[in-house]
Tab-separated table of C-alpha atoms in Angstrom:
chain	number	residue	atom	x	y	z
A	1	MET	CA	-46.779	82.771	26.139
A	2	PRO	CA	-46.567	85.572	29.036
A	3	MET	CA	-43.114	85.678	30.819
A	4	SER	CA	-42.698	86.553	34.487
A	5	GLU	CA	-39.539	87.663	36.046
A	6	ILE	CA	-38.286	86.627	39.850
A	7	HIS	CA	-35.567	89.027	40.969
A	8	ILE	CA	-33.462	87.403	43.819
A	9	TYR	CA	-31.628	91.001	44.644
A	10	ASP	CA	-31.193	90.589	48.304
A	11	VAL	CA	-29.499	88.459	51.209
A	12	ILE	CA	-30.775	84.797	50.610
A	13	ASP	CA	-32.784	84.111	54.348
A	14	ARG	CA	-35.657	82.049	55.488
A	15	TRP	CA	-36.630	84.383	57.665
A	16	GLY	CA	-36.193	87.504	54.993
A	17	SER	CA	-37.512	88.444	51.668
A	18	ILE	CA	-35.734	86.139	49.445
A	19	SER	CA	-36.966	82.776	51.338
A	20	SER	CA	-37.586	79.682	49.295
A	21	ALA	CA	-40.973	79.706	51.104
A	22	ALA	CA	-41.634	83.120	49.301
A	23	VAL	CA	-40.242	81.737	46.226
A	24	SER	CA	-42.169	78.682	46.362
A	25	ARG	CA	-45.579	81.407	46.305
A	26	ALA	CA	-44.409	83.401	43.999
A	27	LEU	CA	-43.951	80.376	41.310
A	28	VAL	CA	-47.028	79.197	42.077
A	29	SER	CA	-48.818	82.704	40.985
A	30	VAL	CA	-46.808	82.522	37.367
A	31	THR	CA	-47.390	80.719	34.258
A	32	GLY	CA	-45.391	80.525	31.276
A	33	ASP	CA	-41.745	81.171	30.841
A	34	VAL	CA	-39.745	82.998	34.048
A	35	VAL	CA	-36.672	84.775	34.385
A	36	VAL	CA	-35.016	84.896	37.738
A	37	ARG	CA	-32.859	87.182	37.883
A	38	ILE	CA	-30.058	87.703	40.712
A	39	ASN	CA	-27.675	90.109	42.084
A	40	SER	CA	-27.229	88.969	45.614
A	41	ILE	CA	-23.885	88.146	47.561
A	42	GLY	CA	-25.369	84.657	49.224
A	43	GLY	CA	-27.054	84.126	52.582
A	44	ASP	CA	-28.240	80.502	54.167
A	45	ALA	CA	-26.833	77.469	51.550
A	46	LEU	CA	-29.707	74.923	52.607
A	47	GLU	CA	-32.229	77.549	51.389
A	48	GLY	CA	-30.320	78.373	48.033
A	49	VAL	CA	-30.651	74.844	47.508
A	50	SER	CA	-34.416	74.340	48.563
A	51	ILE	CA	-34.791	77.496	46.073
A	52	TYR	CA	-32.904	76.000	44.088
A	53	ASN	CA	-34.971	72.643	43.832
A	54	ALA	CA	-38.140	75.244	43.500
A	55	LEU	CA	-36.994	76.310	40.536
A	56	ARG	CA	-35.849	73.011	39.075
A	57	ARG	CA	-39.421	71.576	39.883
A	58	TYR	CA	-41.409	74.570	38.049
A	59	ASP	CA	-43.270	72.915	34.850
A	60	LYS	CA	-45.527	75.507	33.408
A	61	GLY	CA	-42.415	76.777	31.253
A	62	ASN	CA	-39.249	77.303	31.090
A	63	VAL	CA	-36.367	78.727	33.586
A	64	SER	CA	-34.086	81.317	32.417
A	65	VAL	CA	-31.205	82.816	34.887
A	66	GLU	CA	-29.544	85.531	34.278
A	67	VAL	CA	-27.312	87.401	36.841
A	68	ASP	CA	-26.998	90.876	36.879
A	69	GLY	CA	-24.199	92.041	39.362
A	70	VAL	CA	-23.070	88.991	41.486
A	71	ALA	CA	-24.322	85.647	42.123
A	72	ALA	CA	-21.959	83.935	45.102
A	73	SER	CA	-22.911	81.767	47.720
A	74	ALA	CA	-26.132	79.799	47.751
A	75	ALA	CA	-26.873	82.421	44.951
A	76	SER	CA	-24.672	80.712	42.803
A	77	ILE	CA	-26.737	77.844	43.974
A	78	ILE	CA	-30.105	78.717	42.674
A	79	ALA	CA	-28.154	80.311	39.025
A	80	MET	CA	-28.012	76.648	38.060
A	81	ALA	CA	-31.303	75.832	38.289
A	82	GLY	CA	-31.664	78.103	34.522
A	83	HIS	CA	-32.354	75.883	31.435
A	84	GLU	CA	-30.470	78.335	30.213
A	85	ILE	CA	-27.484	81.021	32.447
A	86	ARG	CA	-26.752	84.098	31.041
A	87	ILE	CA	-23.791	86.503	32.679
A	88	ALA	CA	-24.363	90.174	32.466
A	89	PRO	CA	-20.368	91.672	31.112
A	90	GLY	CA	-18.598	92.735	34.587
A	91	ALA	CA	-20.920	90.308	36.287
A	92	MET	CA	-19.383	87.495	38.919
A	93	MET	CA	-20.361	84.140	40.709
A	94	MET	CA	-18.561	83.001	43.506
A	95	ILE	CA	-18.654	79.275	44.538
A	96	HIS	CA	-17.209	78.284	47.951
A	97	ASN	CA	-17.577	75.898	50.943
A	98	PRO	CA	-20.150	75.794	53.245
A	99	HIS	CA	-19.298	77.890	56.402
A	100	THR	CA	-21.132	78.790	59.956
A	101	PHE	CA	-20.418	78.904	63.553
A	102	THR	CA	-20.563	76.709	66.735
A	103	ILE	CA	-20.872	77.405	70.322
A	104	GLY	CA	-19.837	74.443	72.548
A	105	GLY	CA	-17.424	71.476	73.430
A	106	ALA	CA	-15.014	69.682	70.936
A	107	ASP	CA	-17.832	67.012	69.859
A	108	ASP	CA	-20.554	70.054	68.960
A	109	HIS	CA	-17.484	71.978	66.791
A	110	GLU	CA	-16.964	68.170	65.198
A	111	ALA	CA	-20.326	66.974	64.105
A	112	GLN	CA	-20.779	70.508	62.723
A	113	ALA	CA	-17.678	69.858	60.582
A	114	LEU	CA	-19.028	66.818	59.616
A	115	MET	CA	-22.133	68.597	58.577
A	116	LEU	CA	-20.788	71.157	55.967
A	117	ARG	CA	-19.161	68.582	54.543
A	118	LYS	CA	-21.386	66.832	53.410
A	119	VAL	CA	-23.445	69.717	52.914
A	120	ALA	CA	-20.296	70.537	50.657
A	121	ALA	CA	-20.461	67.374	48.964
A	122	GLU	CA	-24.251	67.755	47.967
A	123	MET	CA	-23.744	71.484	46.749
A	124	ALA	CA	-21.105	69.924	44.785
A	125	LYS	CA	-23.468	67.538	42.990
A	126	ILE	CA	-25.108	70.119	41.418
A	127	TYR	CA	-22.411	72.512	40.340
A	128	ALA	CA	-20.907	69.436	38.293
A	129	ALA	CA	-24.497	67.873	37.083
A	130	ARG	CA	-25.044	71.910	35.734
A	131	SER	CA	-21.202	72.729	34.319
A	132	GLY	CA	-20.008	69.327	33.298
A	133	GLN	CA	-17.528	69.473	35.675
A	134	SER	CA	-16.341	66.597	38.071
A	135	GLU	CA	-17.486	66.706	41.893
A	136	LYS	CA	-13.661	66.614	42.913
A	137	LYS	CA	-13.318	69.038	40.341
A	138	CYS	CA	-16.086	71.063	41.718
A	139	LEU	CA	-14.966	70.639	45.182
A	140	ALA	CA	-11.740	72.099	44.762
A	141	ILE	CA	-13.421	75.244	43.272
A	142	MET	CA	-15.210	75.761	46.455
A	143	ALA	CA	-12.396	75.164	48.613
A	144	ASP	CA	-10.417	78.434	47.269
A	145	GLU	CA	-13.512	80.673	47.327
A	146	THR	CA	-13.427	81.300	43.766
A	147	TRP	CA	-14.188	84.340	42.186
A	148	LEU	CA	-15.363	83.937	38.532
A	149	GLY	CA	-15.410	86.728	35.836
A	150	ALA	CA	-18.128	86.605	32.922
A	151	GLU	CA	-15.665	84.290	31.134
A	152	GLU	CA	-14.390	82.251	33.663
A	153	ALA	CA	-17.978	81.359	34.489
A	154	GLN	CA	-18.615	80.804	30.818
A	155	SER	CA	-15.580	78.414	30.239
A	156	LEU	CA	-16.093	76.192	33.485
A	157	GLY	CA	-19.529	75.808	32.444
A	158	PHE	CA	-20.868	77.582	35.166
A	159	CYS	CA	-22.915	79.757	32.491
A	160	ASP	CA	-24.210	79.480	28.801
A	161	VAL	CA	-23.970	83.220	27.379
A	162	ILE	CA	-22.704	86.235	27.943
A	163	VAL	CA	-25.715	88.800	26.995
A	164	ALA	CA	-25.481	92.916	27.520
A	165	SER	CA	-28.364	93.875	29.270
A	166	LYS	CA	-31.086	95.864	27.266
A	167	GLN	CA	-32.689	97.368	29.899
A	168	ARG	CA	-31.682	99.876	32.314
A	169	ILE	CA	-32.020	98.198	36.208
A	170	GLU	CA	-32.592	100.499	38.682
A	171	PRO	CA	-30.303	100.040	41.726
A	172	VAL	CA	-31.493	98.542	44.398
A	173	GLU	CA	-30.641	99.092	48.159
A	174	GLU	CA	-28.993	95.970	49.706
A	175	SER	CA	-30.119	95.129	52.969
A	176	SER	CA	-27.291	96.120	55.826
A	177	SER	CA	-26.811	91.903	56.180
A	178	ALA	CA	-25.005	91.936	53.090
A	179	ALA	CA	-22.397	93.733	54.252
A	180	ARG	CA	-21.918	91.238	56.884
A	181	VAL	CA	-21.970	87.987	54.531
A	182	ALA	CA	-19.577	89.803	52.383
A	183	ALA	CA	-17.101	90.326	55.203
A	184	THR	CA	-17.246	86.580	55.858
A	185	TYR	CA	-15.552	85.579	52.350
A	186	LYS	CA	-11.829	85.368	52.564
A	187	ASN	CA	-10.835	86.399	48.389
A	188	ALA	CA	-14.255	88.670	47.567
A	189	PRO	CA	-12.890	91.531	45.416
A	190	ALA	CA	-11.929	94.718	47.595
A	191	SER	CA	-14.438	96.636	45.052
A	192	LEU	CA	-17.265	94.864	45.710
A	193	GLN	CA	-16.486	95.062	49.930
A	194	LEU	CA	-16.773	98.883	49.253
A	195	ILE	CA	-19.974	98.676	47.479
A	196	LEU	CA	-21.304	96.775	49.828
A	197	GLY	CA	-20.280	99.489	52.533
A	198	GLY	CA	-18.362	96.743	54.085
A	199	LYS	CA	-14.710	96.076	55.050
A	200	ALA	CA	-11.760	93.178	53.876
A	201	GLN	CA	-11.680	90.623	55.917
A	202	GLN	CA	-7.813	90.305	57.506
A	203	PRO	CA	-6.519	86.797	57.832
A	204	GLY	CA	-6.975	85.636	61.223
A	205	LYS	CA	-9.447	87.681	62.310
A	206	PRO	CA	-12.973	86.553	60.767
A	207	GLU	CA	-16.087	88.685	61.517
A	208	VAL	CA	-18.586	87.225	62.103
A	209	ALA	CA	-22.444	88.421	63.363
A	210	PRO	CA	-25.649	87.630	63.450
A	211	ALA	CA	-27.296	89.139	60.924
A	212	PRO	CA	-30.783	91.002	61.958
A	213	SER	CA	-33.904	88.860	60.625
A	214	PRO	CA	-35.654	91.203	58.019
A	215	LYS	CA	-39.407	91.251	57.885
A	216	PRO	CA	-40.510	88.668	55.094
A	217	ARG	CA	-42.281	90.429	51.628
A	218	PRO	CA	-45.146	89.127	50.480
A	219	ALA	CA	-44.701	86.734	47.841
A	220	ALA	CA	-46.110	89.481	44.948
A	221	ALA	CA	-42.762	91.534	45.879
A	222	LEU	CA	-40.941	89.150	44.370
A	223	ILE	CA	-42.608	88.512	40.785
A	224	ALA	CA	-42.099	92.204	38.597
A	225	THR	CA	-44.434	93.017	35.567
A	226	PRO	CA	-44.207	91.423	32.579
A	227	LEU	CA	-41.493	92.180	30.353
A	228	SER	CA	-43.405	94.493	28.107
A	229	GLN	CA	-44.077	97.179	31.230
A	230	LEU	CA	-40.416	96.882	32.899
A	231	SER	CA	-40.398	100.435	32.724
A	232	ARG	CA	-42.634	100.524	35.503
A	233	ARG	CA	-41.976	97.604	37.562
A	234	SER	CA	-40.795	98.228	41.281
A	235	TYR	CA	-39.040	95.910	43.770
């Protein structure tokens, strides 16, 4: 049976290269089992939920997930779609509450806060269903902005297998928006901030800036060549 790979190797953004529309088009064009490789700092929470649901609906084979580097925020929601979730040694997951910014009066801010709580509750259901943890426990993990190493993720049920990579993965250039997204995380490891070219957020000084919208790449850009031809794949 043929096997295809889809790479979530960028910020998740409905106007960017990693969007639910792009992933859905990619899934239409493949048959057989699919491996979803993730190395993403996250992005749009609801876009991540949409990608999760697209992967869950895929019925032409099994969907497995491999976390190659980091599956943070919305990317960790996508990871929950895997029939099997594998994580590489040294890789991480980050689970937290959704956040945004609001411009307006008190009513606008209160309405947005209510919406964020609703989104968090729905995300907790996804985490709970896959991990076996209670929704209350998942909400607590999210509230703490929890960074999980491979062993921690496995112990909590957020991944099934810790596996060493058998293939050399070429480095992928992160978009500049990745550093902006990472800068909003309060507990991000300093090493991750340095890798992405960002800087750690100072307490009480949120650094949220709108990211430029990259031009979308065609869906085919998400799909790697078959596993037998990995040495010739491009991103």
